[in-house]
PDB file of C-alpha atoms in Angstrom:
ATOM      1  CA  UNK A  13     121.121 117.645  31.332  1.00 58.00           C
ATOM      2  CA  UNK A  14     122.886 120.701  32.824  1.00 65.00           C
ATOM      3  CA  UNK A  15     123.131 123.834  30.102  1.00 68.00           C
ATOM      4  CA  UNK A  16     126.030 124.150  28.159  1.00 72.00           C
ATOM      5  CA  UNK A  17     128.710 126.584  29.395  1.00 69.00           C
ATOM      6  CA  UNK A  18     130.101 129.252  27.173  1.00 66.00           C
ATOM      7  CA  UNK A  19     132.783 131.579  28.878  1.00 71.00           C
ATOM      8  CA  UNK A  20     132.197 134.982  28.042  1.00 69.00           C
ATOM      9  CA  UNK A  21     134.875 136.735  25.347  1.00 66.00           C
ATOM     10  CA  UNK A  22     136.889 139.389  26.495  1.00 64.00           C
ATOM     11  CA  UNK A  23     136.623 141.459  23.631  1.00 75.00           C
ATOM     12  CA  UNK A  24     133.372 143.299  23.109  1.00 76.00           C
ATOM     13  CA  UNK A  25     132.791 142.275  19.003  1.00 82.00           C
ATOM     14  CA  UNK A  26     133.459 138.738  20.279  1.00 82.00           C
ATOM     15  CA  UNK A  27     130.864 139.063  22.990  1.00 78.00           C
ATOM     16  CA  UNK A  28     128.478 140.630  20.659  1.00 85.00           C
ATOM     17  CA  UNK A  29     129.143 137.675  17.807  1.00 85.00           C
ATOM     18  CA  UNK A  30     128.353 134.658  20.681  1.00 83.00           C
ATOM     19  CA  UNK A  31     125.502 136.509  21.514  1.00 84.00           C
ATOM     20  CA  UNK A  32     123.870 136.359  18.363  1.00 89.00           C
ATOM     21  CA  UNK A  33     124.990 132.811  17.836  1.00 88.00           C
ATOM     22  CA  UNK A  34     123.149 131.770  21.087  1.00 87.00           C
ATOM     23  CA  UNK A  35     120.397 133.845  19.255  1.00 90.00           C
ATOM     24  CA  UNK A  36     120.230 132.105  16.541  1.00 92.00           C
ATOM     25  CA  UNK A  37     120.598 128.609  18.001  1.00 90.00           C
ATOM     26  CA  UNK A  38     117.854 129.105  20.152  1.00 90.00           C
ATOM     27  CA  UNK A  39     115.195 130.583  17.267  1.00 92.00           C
ATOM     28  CA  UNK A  40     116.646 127.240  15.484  1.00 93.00           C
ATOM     29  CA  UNK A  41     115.679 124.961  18.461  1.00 92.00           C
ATOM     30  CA  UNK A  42     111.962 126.755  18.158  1.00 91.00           C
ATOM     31  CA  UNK A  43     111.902 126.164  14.472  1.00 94.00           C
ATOM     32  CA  UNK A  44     113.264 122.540  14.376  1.00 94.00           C
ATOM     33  CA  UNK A  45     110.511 121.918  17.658  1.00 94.00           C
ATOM     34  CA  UNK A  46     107.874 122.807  15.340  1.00 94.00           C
ATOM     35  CA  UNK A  47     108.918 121.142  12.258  1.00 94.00           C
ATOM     36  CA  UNK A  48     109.046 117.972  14.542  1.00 95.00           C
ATOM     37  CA  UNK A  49     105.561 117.974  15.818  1.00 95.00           C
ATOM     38  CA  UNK A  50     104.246 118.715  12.703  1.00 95.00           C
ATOM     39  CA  UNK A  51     106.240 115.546  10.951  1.00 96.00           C
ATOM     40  CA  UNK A  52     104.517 113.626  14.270  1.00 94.00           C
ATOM     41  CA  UNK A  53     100.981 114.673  13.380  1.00 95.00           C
ATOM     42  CA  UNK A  54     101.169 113.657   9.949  1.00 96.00           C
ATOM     43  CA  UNK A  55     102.834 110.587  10.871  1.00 95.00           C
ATOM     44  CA  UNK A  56     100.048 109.778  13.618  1.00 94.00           C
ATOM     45  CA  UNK A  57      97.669 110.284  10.830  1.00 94.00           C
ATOM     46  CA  UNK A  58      99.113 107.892   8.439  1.00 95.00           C
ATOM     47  CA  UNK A  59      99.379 105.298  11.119  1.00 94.00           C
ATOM     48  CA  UNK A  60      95.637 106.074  11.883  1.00 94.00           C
ATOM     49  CA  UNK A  61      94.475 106.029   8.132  1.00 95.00           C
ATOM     50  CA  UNK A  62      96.729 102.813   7.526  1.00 94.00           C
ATOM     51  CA  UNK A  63      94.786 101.388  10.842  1.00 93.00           C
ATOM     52  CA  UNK A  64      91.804 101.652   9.303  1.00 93.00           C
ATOM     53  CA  UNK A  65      92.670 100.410   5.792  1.00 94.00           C
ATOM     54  CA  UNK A  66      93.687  96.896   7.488  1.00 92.00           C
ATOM     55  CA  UNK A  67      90.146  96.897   9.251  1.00 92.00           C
ATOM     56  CA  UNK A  68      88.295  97.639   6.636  1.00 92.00           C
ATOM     57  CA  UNK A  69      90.578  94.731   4.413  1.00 91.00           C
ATOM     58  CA  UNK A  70      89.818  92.446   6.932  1.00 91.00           C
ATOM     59  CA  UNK A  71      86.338  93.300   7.451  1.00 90.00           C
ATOM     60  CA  UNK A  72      86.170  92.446   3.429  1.00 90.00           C
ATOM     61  CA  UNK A  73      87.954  88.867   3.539  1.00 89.00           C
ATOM     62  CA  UNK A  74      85.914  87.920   6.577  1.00 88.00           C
ATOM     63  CA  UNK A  75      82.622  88.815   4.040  1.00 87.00           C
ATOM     64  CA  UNK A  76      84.384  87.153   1.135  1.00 86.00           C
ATOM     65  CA  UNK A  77      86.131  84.029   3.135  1.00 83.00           C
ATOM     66  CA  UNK A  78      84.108  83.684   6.251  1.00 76.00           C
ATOM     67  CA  UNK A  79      85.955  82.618   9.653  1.00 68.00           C
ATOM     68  CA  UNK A  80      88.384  84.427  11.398  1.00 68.00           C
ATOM     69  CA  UNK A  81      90.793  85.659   9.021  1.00 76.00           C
ATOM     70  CA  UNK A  82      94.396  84.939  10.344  1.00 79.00           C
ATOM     71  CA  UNK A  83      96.294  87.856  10.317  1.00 85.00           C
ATOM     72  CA  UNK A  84      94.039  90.369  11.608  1.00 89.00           C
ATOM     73  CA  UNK A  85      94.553  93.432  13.181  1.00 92.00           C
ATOM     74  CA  UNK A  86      95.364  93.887  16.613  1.00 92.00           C
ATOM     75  CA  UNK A  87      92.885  95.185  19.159  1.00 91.00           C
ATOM     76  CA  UNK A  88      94.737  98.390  19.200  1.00 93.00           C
ATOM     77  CA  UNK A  89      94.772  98.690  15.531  1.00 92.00           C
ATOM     78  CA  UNK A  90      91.203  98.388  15.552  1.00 93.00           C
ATOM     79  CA  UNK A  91      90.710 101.241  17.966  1.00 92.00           C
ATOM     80  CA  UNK A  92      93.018 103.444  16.551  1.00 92.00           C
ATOM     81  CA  UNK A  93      91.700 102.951  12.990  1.00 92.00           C
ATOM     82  CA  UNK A  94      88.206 103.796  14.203  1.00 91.00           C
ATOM     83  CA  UNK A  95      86.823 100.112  14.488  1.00 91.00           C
ATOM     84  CA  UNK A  96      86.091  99.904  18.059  1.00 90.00           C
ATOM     85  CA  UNK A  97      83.599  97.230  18.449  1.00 92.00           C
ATOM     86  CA  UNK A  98      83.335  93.536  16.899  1.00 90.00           C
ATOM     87  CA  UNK A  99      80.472  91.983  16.227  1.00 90.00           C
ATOM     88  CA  UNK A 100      79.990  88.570  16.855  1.00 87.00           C
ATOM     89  CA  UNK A 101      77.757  85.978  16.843  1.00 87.00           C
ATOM     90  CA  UNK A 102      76.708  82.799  18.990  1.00 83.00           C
ATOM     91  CA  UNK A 103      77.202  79.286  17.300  1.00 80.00           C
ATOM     92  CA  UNK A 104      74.288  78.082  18.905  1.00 82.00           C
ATOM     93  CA  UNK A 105      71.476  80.241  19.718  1.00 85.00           C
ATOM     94  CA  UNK A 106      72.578  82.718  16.750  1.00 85.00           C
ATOM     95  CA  UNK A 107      71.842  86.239  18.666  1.00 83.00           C
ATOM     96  CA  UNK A 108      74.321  89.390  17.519  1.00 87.00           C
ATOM     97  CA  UNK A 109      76.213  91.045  20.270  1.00 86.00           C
ATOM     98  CA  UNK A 110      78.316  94.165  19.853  1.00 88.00           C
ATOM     99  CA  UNK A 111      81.857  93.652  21.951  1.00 88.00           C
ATOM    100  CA  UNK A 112      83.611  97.148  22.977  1.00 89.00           C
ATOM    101  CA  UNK A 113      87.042  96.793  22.027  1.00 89.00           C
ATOM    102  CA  UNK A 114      88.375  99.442  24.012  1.00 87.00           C
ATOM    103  CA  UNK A 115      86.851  97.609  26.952  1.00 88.00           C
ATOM    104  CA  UNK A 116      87.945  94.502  26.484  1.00 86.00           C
ATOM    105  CA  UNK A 117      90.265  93.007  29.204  1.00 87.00           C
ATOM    106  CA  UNK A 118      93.324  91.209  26.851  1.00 87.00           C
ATOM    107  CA  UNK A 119      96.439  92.945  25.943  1.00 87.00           C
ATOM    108  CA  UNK A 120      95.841  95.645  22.931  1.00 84.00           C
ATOM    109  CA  UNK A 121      98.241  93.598  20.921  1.00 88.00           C
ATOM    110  CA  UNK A 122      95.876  90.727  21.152  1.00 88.00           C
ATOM    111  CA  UNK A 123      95.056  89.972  17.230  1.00 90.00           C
ATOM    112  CA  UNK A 124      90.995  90.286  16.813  1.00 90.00           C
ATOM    113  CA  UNK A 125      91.296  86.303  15.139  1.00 88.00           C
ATOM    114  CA  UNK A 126      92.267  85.478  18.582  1.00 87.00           C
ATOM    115  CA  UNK A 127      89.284  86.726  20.585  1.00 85.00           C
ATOM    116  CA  UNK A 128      86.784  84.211  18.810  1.00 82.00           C
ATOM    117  CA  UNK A 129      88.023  81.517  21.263  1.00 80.00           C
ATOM    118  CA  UNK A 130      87.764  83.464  24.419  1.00 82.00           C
ATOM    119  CA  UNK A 131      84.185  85.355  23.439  1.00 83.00           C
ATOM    120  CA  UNK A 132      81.180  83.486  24.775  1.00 80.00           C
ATOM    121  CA  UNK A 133      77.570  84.384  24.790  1.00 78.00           C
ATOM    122  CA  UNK A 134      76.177  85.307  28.067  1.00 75.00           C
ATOM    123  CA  UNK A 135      72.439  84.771  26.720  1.00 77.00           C
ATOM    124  CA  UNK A 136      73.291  80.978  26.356  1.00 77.00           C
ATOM    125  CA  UNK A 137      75.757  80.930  29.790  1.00 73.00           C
ATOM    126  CA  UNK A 138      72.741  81.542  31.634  1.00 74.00           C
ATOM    127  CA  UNK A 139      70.856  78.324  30.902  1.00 74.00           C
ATOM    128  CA  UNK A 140      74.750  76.506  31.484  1.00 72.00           C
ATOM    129  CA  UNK A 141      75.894  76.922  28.114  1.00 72.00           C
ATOM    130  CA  UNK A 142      79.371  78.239  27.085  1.00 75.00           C
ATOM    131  CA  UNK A 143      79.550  78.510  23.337  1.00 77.00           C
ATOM    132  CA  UNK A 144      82.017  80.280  21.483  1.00 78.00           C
ATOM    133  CA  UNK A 145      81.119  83.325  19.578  1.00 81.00           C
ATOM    134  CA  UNK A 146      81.847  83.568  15.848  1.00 83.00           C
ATOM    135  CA  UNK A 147      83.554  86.960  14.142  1.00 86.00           C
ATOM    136  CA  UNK A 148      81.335  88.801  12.075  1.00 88.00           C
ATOM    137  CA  UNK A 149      83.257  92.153  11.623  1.00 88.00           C
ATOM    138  CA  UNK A 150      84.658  95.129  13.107  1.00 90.00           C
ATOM    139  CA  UNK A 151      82.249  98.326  12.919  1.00 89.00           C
ATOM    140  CA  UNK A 152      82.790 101.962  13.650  1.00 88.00           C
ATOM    141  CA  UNK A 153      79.829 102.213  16.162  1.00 83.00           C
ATOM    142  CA  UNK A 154      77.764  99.260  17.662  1.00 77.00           C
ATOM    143  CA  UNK A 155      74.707  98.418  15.707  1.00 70.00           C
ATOM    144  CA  UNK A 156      71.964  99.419  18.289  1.00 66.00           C
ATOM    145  CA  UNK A 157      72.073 102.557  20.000  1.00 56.00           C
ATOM    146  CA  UNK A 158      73.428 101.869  23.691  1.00 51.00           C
ATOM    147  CA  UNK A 159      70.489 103.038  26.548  1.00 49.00           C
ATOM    148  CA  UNK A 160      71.148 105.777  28.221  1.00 46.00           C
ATOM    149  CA  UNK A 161      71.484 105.712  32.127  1.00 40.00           C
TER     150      UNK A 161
END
């Protein structure tokens, strides 16, 4: 956007008065910058903490019900509320895998109840079997420590 033109006064108080309006227009346009990305960072912070409330709810119906809970948060909920990794579970040989969320390959408004279908365990698809993996809950951090390479 090309700057606003403002033809000069002739007289000298009337030079001297849009001066000080342009002044004061421009401290206001630092002011109201401020005041904007501080409203931003509180709002990005309520979106986070409200992120994490709806993991954490879900994480406590899945305990209570059992089975993916329909709604659940989206993938990018999940990240952005601090719940980064799902753990899940194989319906047949029963062994616990952690699944990175932020690694995941589906869109990040995939909803988490949506995943269970497309997870499989890669323990059992070695021997030719292609289970589906059950949802046991989203978690902060996986539950074993990752090795170190």
């Amino acid at each position: 956007m090309a700057p606003k033109h403002h033809p000069t006064p002739l007289s000298g108080t009337d030079r001297k008065a849009l001066g000080k309006e342009l002044d004061r227009a421009r401290a206001m346009t630092a002011i109201l910058a401020s005041q904007a990305a501080d409203a931003r960072a509180k709002g990005e912070a309520l979106i986070r903490q409200a992120d994490k409330l709806v993991c954490e709810s879900w994480n406590e119906k899945m305990w209570a019900d059992g089975g993916p809970i329909d709604p659940s948060p989206t993938i990018d909920q999940a990240v952005n509320g601090g719940y980064s990794w799902l753990e899940i579970e194989c319906s047949r040989c029963k062994t616990k895998r952690d699944v990175d969320l932020a690694a995941v390959r589906h869109p990040p408004t995939t909803f988490i109840h949506d995943l269970a279908s497309r997870l499989r365990c890669s323990k059992c698809a070695e021997i030719g079997r292609r289970p589906t993996a059950t949802l046991l809950q989203l978690t902060p951090r996986p539950r074993l420590a990752l090795p170190e390479t």
